[in-house]
PDB file of C-alpha atoms in Angstrom:
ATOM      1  CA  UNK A 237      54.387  60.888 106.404  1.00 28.00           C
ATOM      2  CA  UNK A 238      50.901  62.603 106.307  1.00 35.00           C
ATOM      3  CA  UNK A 239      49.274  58.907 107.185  1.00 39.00           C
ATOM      4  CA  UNK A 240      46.759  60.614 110.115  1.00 48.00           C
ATOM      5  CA  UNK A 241      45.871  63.518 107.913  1.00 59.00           C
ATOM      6  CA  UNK A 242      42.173  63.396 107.611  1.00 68.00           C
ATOM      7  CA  UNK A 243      42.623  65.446 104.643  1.00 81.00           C
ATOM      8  CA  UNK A 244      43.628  62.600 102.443  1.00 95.00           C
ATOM      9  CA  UNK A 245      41.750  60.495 100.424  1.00 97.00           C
ATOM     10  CA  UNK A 246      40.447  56.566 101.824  1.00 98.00           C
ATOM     11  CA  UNK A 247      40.687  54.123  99.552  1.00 98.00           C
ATOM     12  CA  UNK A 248      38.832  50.822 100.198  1.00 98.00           C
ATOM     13  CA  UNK A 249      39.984  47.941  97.760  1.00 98.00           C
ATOM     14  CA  UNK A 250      38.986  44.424  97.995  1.00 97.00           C
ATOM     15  CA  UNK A 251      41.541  41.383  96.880  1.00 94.00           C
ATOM     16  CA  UNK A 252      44.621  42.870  98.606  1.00 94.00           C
ATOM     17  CA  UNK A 253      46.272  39.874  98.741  1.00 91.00           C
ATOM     18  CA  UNK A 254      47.884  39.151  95.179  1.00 89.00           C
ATOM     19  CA  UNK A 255      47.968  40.869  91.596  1.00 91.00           C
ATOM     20  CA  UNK A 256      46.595  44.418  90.984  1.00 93.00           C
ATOM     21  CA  UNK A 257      44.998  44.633  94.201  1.00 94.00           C
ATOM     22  CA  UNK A 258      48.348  44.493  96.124  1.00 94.00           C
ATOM     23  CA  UNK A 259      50.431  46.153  93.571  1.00 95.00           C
ATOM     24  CA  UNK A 260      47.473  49.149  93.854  1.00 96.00           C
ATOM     25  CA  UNK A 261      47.366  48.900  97.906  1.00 96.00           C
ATOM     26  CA  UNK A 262      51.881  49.770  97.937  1.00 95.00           C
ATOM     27  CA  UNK A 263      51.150  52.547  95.785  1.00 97.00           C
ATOM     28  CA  UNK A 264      47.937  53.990  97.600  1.00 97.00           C
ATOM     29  CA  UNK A 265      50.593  53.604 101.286  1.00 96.00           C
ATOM     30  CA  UNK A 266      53.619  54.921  99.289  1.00 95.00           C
ATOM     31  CA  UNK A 267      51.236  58.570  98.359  1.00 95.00           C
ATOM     32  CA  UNK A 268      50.651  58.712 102.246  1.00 95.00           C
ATOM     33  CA  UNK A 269      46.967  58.202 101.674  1.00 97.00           C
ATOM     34  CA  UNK A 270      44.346  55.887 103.772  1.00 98.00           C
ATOM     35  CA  UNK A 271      43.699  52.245 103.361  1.00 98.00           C
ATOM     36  CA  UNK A 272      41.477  49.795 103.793  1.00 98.00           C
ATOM     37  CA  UNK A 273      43.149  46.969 102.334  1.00 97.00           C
ATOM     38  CA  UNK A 274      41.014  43.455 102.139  1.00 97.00           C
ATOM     39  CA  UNK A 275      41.655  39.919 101.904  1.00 95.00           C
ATOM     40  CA  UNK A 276      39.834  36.566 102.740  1.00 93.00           C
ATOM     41  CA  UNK A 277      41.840  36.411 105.222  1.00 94.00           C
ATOM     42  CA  UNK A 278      43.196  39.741 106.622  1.00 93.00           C
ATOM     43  CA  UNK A 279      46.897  38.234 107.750  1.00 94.00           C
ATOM     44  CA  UNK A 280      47.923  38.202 104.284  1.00 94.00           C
ATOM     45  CA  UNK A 281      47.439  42.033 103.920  1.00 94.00           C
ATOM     46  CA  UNK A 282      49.025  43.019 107.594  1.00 93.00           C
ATOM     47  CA  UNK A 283      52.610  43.376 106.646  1.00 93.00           C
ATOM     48  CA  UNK A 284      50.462  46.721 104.420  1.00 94.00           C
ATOM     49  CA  UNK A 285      49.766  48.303 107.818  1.00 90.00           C
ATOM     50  CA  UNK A 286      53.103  47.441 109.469  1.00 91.00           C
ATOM     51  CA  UNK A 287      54.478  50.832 110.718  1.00 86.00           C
ATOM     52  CA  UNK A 288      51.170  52.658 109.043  1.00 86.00           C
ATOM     53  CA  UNK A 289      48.729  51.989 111.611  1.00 81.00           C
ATOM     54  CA  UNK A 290      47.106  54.641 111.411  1.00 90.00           C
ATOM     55  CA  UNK A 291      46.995  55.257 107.668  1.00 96.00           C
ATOM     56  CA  UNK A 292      46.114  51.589 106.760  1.00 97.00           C
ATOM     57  CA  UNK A 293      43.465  49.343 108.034  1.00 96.00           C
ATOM     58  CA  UNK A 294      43.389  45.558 107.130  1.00 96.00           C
ATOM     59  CA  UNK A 295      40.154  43.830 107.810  1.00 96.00           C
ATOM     60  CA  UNK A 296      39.283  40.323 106.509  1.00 96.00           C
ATOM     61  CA  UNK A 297      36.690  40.536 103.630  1.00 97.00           C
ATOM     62  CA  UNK A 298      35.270  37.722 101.523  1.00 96.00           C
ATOM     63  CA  UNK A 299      32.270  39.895  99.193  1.00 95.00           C
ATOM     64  CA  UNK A 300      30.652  36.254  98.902  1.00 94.00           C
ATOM     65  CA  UNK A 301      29.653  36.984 102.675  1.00 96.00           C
ATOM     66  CA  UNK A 302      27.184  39.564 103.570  1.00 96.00           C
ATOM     67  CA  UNK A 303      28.309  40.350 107.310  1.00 97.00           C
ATOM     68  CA  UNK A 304      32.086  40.452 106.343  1.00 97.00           C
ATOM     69  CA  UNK A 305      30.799  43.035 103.723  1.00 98.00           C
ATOM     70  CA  UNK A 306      29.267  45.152 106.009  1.00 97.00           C
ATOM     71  CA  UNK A 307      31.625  44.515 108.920  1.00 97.00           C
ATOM     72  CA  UNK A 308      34.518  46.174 106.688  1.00 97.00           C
ATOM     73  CA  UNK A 309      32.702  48.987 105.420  1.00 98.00           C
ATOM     74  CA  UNK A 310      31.379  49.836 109.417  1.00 98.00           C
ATOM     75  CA  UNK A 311      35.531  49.661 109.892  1.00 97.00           C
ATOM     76  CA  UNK A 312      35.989  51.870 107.152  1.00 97.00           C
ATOM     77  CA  UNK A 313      33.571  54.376 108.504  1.00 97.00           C
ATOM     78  CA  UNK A 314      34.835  54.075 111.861  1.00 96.00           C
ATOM     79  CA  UNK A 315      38.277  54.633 111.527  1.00 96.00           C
ATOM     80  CA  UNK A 316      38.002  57.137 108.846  1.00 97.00           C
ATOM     81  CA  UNK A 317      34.501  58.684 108.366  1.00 97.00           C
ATOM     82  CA  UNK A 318      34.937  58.379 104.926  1.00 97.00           C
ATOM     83  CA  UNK A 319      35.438  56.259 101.690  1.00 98.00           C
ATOM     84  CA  UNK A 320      36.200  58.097  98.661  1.00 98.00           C
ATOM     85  CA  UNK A 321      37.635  55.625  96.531  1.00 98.00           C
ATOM     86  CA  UNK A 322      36.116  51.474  95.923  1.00 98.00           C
ATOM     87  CA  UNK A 323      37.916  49.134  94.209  1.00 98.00           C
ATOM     88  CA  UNK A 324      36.432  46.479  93.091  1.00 98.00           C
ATOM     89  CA  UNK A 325      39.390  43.882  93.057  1.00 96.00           C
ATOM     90  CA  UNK A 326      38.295  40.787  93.875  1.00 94.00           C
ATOM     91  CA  UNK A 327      37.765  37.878  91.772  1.00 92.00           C
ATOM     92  CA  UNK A 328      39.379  34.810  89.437  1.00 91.00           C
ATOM     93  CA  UNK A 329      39.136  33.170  86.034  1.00 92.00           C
ATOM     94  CA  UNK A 330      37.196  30.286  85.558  1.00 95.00           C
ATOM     95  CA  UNK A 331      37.556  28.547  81.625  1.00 95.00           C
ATOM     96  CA  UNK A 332      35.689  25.672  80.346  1.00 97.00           C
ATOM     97  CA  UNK A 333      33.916  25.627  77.120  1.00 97.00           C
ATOM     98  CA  UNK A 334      30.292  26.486  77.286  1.00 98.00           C
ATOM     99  CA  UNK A 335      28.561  22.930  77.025  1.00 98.00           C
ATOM    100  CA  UNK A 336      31.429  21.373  79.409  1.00 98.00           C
ATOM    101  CA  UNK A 337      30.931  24.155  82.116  1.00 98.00           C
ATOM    102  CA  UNK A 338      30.354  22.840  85.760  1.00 98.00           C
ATOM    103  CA  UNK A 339      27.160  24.680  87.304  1.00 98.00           C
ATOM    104  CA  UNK A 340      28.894  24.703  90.740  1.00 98.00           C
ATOM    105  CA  UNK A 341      32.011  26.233  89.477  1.00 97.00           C
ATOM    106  CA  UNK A 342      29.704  28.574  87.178  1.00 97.00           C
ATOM    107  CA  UNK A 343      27.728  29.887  90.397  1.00 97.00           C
ATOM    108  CA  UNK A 344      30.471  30.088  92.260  1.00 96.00           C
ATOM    109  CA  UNK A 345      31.916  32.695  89.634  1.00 95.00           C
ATOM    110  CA  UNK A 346      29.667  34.941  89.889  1.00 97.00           C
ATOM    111  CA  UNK A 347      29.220  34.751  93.538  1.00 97.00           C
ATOM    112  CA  UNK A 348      33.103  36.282  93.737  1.00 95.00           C
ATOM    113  CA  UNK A 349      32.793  38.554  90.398  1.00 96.00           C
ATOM    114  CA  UNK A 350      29.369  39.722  90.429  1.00 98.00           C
ATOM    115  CA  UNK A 351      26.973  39.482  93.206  1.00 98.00           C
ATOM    116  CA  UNK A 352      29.898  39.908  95.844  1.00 97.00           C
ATOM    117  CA  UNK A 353      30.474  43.300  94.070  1.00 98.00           C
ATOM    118  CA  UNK A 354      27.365  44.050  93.729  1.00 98.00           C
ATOM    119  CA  UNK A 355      26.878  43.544  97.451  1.00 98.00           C
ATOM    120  CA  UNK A 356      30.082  46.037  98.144  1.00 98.00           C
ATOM    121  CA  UNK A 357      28.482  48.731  95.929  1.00 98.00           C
ATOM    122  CA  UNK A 358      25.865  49.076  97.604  1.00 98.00           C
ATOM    123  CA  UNK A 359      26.936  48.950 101.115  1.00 98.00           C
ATOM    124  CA  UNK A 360      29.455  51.803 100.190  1.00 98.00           C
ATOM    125  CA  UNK A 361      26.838  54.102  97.791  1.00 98.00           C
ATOM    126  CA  UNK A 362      25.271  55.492 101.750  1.00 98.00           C
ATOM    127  CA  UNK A 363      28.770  56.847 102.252  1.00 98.00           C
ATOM    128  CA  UNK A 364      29.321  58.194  99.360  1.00 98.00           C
ATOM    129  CA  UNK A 365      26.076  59.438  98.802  1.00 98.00           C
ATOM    130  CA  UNK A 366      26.234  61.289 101.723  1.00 98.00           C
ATOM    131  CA  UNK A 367      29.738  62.702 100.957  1.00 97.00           C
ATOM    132  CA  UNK A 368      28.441  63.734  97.035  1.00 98.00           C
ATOM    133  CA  UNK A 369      31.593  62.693  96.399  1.00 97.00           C
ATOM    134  CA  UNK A 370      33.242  59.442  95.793  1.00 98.00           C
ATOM    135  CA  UNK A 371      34.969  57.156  92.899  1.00 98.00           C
ATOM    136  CA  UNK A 372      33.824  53.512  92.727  1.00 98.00           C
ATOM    137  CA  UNK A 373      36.403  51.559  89.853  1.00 98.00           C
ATOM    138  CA  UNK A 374      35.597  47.935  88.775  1.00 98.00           C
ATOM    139  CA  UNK A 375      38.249  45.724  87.580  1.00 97.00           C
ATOM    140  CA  UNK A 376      36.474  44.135  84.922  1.00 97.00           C
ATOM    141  CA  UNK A 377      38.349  42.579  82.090  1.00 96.00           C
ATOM    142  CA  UNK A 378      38.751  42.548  77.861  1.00 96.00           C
ATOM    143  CA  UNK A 379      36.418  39.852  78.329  1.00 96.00           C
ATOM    144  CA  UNK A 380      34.001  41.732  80.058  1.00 97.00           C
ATOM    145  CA  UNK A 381      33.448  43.628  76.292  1.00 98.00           C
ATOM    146  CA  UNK A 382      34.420  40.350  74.118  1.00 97.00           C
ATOM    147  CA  UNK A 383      33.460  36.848  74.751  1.00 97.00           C
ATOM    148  CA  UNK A 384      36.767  34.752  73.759  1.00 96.00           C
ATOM    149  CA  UNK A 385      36.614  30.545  73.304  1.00 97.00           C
ATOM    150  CA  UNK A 386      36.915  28.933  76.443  1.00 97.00           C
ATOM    151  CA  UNK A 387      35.964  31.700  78.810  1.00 96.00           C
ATOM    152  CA  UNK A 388      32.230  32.031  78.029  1.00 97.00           C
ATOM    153  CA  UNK A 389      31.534  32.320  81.775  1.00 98.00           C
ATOM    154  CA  UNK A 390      34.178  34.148  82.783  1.00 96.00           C
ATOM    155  CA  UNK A 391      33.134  37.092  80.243  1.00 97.00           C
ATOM    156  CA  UNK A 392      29.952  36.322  80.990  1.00 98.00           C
ATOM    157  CA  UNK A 393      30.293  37.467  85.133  1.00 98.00           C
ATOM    158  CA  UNK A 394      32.642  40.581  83.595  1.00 97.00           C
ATOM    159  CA  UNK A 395      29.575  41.411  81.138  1.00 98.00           C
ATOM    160  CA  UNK A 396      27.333  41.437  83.651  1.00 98.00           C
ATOM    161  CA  UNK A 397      29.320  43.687  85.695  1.00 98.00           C
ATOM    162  CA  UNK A 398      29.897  46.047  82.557  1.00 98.00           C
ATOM    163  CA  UNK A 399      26.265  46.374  82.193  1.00 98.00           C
ATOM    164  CA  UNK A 400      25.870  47.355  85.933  1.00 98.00           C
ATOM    165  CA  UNK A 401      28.339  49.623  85.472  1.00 98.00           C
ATOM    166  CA  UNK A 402      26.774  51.762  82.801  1.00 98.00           C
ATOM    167  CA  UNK A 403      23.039  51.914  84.795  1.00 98.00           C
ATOM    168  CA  UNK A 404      25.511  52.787  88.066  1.00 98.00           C
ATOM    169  CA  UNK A 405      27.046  56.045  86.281  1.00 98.00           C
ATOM    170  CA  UNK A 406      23.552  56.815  85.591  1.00 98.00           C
ATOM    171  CA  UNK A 407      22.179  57.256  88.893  1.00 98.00           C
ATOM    172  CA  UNK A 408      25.071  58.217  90.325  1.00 98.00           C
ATOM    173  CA  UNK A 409      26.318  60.749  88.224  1.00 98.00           C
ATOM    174  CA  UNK A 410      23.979  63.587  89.379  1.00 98.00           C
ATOM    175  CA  UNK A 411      25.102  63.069  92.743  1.00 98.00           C
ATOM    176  CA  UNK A 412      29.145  63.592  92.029  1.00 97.00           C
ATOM    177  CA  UNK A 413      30.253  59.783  92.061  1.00 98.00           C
ATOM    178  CA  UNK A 414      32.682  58.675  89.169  1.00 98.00           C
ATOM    179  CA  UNK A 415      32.275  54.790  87.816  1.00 98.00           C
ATOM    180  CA  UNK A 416      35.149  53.720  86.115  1.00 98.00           C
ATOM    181  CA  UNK A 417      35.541  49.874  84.511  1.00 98.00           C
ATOM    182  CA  UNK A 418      39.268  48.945  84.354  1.00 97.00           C
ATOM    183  CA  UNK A 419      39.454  46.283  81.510  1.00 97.00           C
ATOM    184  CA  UNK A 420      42.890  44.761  81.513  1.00 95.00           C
ATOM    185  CA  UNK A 421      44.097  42.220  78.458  1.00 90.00           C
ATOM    186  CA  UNK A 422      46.986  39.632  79.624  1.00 83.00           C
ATOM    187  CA  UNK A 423      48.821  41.336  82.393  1.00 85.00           C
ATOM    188  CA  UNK A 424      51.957  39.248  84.802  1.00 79.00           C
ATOM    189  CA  UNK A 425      49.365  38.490  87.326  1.00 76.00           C
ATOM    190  CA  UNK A 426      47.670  35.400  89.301  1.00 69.00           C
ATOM    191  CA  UNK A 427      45.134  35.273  86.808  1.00 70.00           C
ATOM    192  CA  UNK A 428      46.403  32.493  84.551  1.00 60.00           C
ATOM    193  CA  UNK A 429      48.274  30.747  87.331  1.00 68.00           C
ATOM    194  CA  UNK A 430      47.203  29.896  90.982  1.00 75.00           C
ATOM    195  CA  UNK A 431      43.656  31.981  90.985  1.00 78.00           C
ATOM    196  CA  UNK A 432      42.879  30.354  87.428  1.00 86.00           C
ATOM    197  CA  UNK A 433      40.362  27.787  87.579  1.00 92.00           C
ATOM    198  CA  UNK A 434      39.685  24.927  84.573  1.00 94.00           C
ATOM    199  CA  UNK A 435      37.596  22.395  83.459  1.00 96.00           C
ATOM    200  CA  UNK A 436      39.367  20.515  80.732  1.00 95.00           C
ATOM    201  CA  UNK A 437      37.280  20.179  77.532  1.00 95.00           C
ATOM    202  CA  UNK A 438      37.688  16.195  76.608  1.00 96.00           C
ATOM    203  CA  UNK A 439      34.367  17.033  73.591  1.00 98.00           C
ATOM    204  CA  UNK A 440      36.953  16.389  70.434  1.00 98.00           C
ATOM    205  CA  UNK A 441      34.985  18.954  68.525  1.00 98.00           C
ATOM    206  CA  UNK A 442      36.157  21.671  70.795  1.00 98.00           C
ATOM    207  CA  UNK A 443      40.039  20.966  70.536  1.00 97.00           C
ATOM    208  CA  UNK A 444      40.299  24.069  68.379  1.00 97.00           C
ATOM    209  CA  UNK A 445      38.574  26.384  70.272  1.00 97.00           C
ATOM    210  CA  UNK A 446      38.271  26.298  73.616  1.00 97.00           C
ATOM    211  CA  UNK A 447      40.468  23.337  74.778  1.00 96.00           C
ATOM    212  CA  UNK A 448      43.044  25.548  72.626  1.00 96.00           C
ATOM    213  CA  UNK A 449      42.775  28.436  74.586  1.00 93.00           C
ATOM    214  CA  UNK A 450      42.780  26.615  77.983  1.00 94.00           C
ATOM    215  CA  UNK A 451      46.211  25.534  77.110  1.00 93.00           C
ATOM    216  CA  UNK A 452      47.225  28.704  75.424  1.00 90.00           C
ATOM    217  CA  UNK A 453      46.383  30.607  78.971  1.00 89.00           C
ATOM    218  CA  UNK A 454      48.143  27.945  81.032  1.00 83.00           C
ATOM    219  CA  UNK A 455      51.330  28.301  78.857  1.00 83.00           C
ATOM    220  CA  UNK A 456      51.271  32.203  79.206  1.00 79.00           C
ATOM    221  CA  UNK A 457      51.397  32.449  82.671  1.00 79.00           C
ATOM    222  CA  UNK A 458      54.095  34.593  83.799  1.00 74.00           C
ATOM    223  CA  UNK A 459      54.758  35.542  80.096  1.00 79.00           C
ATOM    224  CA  UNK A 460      52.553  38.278  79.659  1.00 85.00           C
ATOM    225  CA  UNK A 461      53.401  41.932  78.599  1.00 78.00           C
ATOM    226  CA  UNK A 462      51.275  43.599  80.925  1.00 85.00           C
ATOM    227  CA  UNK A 463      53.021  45.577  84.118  1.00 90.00           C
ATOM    228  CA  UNK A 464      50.863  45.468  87.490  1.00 92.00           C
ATOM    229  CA  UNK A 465      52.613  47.971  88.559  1.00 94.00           C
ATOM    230  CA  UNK A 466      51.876  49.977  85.519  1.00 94.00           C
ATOM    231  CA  UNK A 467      48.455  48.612  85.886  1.00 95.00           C
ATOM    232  CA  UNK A 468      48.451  50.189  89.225  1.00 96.00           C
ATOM    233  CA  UNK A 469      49.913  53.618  88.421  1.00 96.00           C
ATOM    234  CA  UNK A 470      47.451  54.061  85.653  1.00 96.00           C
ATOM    235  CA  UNK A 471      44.222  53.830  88.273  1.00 96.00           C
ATOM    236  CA  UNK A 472      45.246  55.998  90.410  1.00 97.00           C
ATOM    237  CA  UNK A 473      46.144  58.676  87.500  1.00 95.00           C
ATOM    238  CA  UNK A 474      42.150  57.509  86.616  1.00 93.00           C
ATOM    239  CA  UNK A 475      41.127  58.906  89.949  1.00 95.00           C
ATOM    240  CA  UNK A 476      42.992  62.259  89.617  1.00 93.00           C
ATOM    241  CA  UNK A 477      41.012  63.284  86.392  1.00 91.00           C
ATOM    242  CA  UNK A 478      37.872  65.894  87.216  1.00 88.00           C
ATOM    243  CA  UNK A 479      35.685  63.556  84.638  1.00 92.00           C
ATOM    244  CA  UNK A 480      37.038  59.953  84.502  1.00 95.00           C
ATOM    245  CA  UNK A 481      36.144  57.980  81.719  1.00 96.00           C
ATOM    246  CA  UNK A 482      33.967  55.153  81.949  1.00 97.00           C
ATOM    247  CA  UNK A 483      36.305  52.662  80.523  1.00 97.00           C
ATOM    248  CA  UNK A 484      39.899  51.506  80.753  1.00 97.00           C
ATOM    249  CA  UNK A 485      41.512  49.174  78.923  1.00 97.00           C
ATOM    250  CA  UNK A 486      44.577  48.455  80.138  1.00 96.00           C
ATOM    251  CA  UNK A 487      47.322  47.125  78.058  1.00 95.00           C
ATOM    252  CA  UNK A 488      48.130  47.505  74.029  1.00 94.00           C
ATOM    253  CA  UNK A 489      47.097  43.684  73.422  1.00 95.00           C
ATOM    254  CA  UNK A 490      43.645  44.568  75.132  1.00 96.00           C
ATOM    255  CA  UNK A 491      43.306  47.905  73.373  1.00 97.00           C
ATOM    256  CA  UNK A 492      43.840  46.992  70.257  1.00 97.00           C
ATOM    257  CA  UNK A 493      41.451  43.839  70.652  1.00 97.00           C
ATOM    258  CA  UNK A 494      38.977  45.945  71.746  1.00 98.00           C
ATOM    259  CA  UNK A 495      39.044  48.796  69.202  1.00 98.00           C
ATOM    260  CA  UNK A 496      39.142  46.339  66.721  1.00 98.00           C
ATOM    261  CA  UNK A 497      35.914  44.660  68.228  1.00 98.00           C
ATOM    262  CA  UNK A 498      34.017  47.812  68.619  1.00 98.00           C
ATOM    263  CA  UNK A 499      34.385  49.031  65.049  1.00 98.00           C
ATOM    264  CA  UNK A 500      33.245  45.651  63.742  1.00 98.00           C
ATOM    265  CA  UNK A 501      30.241  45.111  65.847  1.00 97.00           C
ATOM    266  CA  UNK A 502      29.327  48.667  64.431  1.00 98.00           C
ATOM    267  CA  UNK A 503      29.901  47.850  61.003  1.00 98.00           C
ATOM    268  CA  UNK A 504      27.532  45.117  61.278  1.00 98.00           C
ATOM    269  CA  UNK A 505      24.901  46.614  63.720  1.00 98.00           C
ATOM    270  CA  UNK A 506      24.816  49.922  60.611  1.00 98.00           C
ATOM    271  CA  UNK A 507      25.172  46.643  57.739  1.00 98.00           C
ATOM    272  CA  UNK A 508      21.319  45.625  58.700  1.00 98.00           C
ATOM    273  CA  UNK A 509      20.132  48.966  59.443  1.00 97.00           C
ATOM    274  CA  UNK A 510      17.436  48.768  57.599  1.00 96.00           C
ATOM    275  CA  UNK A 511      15.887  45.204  59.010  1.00 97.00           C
ATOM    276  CA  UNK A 512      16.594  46.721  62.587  1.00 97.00           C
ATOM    277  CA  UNK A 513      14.785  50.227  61.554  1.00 96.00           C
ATOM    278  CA  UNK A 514      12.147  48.289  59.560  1.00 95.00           C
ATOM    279  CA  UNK A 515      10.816  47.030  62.904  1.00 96.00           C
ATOM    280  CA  UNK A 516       9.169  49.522  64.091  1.00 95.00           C
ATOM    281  CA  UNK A 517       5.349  50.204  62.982  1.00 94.00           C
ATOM    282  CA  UNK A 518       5.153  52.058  59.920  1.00 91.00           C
ATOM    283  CA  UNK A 519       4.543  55.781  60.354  1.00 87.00           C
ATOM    284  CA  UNK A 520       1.451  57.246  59.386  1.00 81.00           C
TER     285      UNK A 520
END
């Protein structure tokens, strides 16, 4: 196995533990290349570097923690001078309906799924920068491009993340970094089952909407047509393209969703062209 070749790739991905991020981590040890693999608590990664110590480095990681973050990344650098591919892993579901949302479970949200990555970003972009090289993916979600009932926070934090995204490739770009969002629909994962967090809507009003899809995402666990392995197999194929696309969606229930959102919300943005163009002063 070419595990101590310093001529392969390092991946760094965060949220080893479970779901894509494991699935992802096998596949990234099974290619021979280097790993940083991540978890809240790094003893539920270490079977990953059994027998690949040096190809695979396990390091405890929560992104809601500042020195962890830059702890792992100084590991990273350490062991393997490089980072050429981020993954952007971590993170849960939390669904409530809007007016029934808990703040602390709200902040708490987007402590894992947005300023945690955020945080990662840019304590990797040095590295990178330096390299002018370097691939940073963020595991987003379908509801990171269309708000559904009952996860208005949720696709809120994903949102957020999409938009950082798109000013990332910007600056980045020029300098021979790749951003990539990976937007998977319902995929046989954690997500709807022990990482899912709920506040029940008891607001009668709402027992259509988003108290319907609370239940409806409870009852799909383990049910869902989407492969993490698959999943898996399809970012790293995203990483061997020479001009990877800034969005993924992964899955045909996600794909279709989302083409049939974006060709809507075009059909209505060009429906009041006018009133939108009619805004501007009038030209002399």
């Amino acid at each position: 196995m070419a595990s101590e070749s310093t001529n392969t790739p390092v991946w760094l991905i965060t949220g080893c533990s479970t779901g894509f991020g494991r699935e992802l981590a096998k596949l990234v040890i099974a290619r021979g290349w280097r790993l940083v693999a991540t978890a809240r608590d790094k003893s539920r990664v270490a079977d990953l570097a059994e027998g690949a110590e040096g190809q695979v480095l396990a390091v405890d990681l929560d992104v809601g923690k500042a020195d962890q973050i830059h702890a792992a990344v100084a590991a990273a650098k350490k062991q393997f001078g490089r980072i050429d591919v981020l993954v952007n892993n971590a993170g849960y579901g939390y669904q409530s309906s809007i007016e029934e949302g808990e703040d602390a479970e709200i902040r708490a949200q987007f402590d894992a799924n947005v300023f945690g990555l955020f945080a990662i970003t840019r304590a990797v972009l040095p590295i990178m920068r330096e390299q002018r090289s370097g691939h940073i993916i963020n595991i987003t979600s379908v509801a990171g491009l269309i708000g559904f009932p009952g996860s208005g926070y949720y696709a809120a934090s994903k949102h957020a993340v999409e938009g950082f995204s798109d000013a990332l490739l910007a600056e980045v770009k020029p300098l021979g970094i790749s951003v990539t969002c990976v937007e998977p629909g319902p995929f046989r994962t954690d997500w709807a089952g022990r990482s899912l967090r709920q506040t029940p809507s008891r607001i009668d009003d709402y027992k259509d909407t988003a108290a319907k899809r609370l239940e409806s995402t409870r009852q799909s666990n383990g049910n869902q047509a989407g492969d993490p392995v698959r999943a898996a197999e399809a970012m790293i194929a995203l990483t061997q393209k020479p001009d990877a696309p800034r969005h993924l969606v992964l899955g045909s229930w996600g794909y279709d969703a989302v083409v049939a959102d974006r060709q809507a919300r075009l059909k209505q943005i060009e429906q009041v062209r006018d009133i939108s163009t009619g805004a501007d002063f009038p030209k002399e």
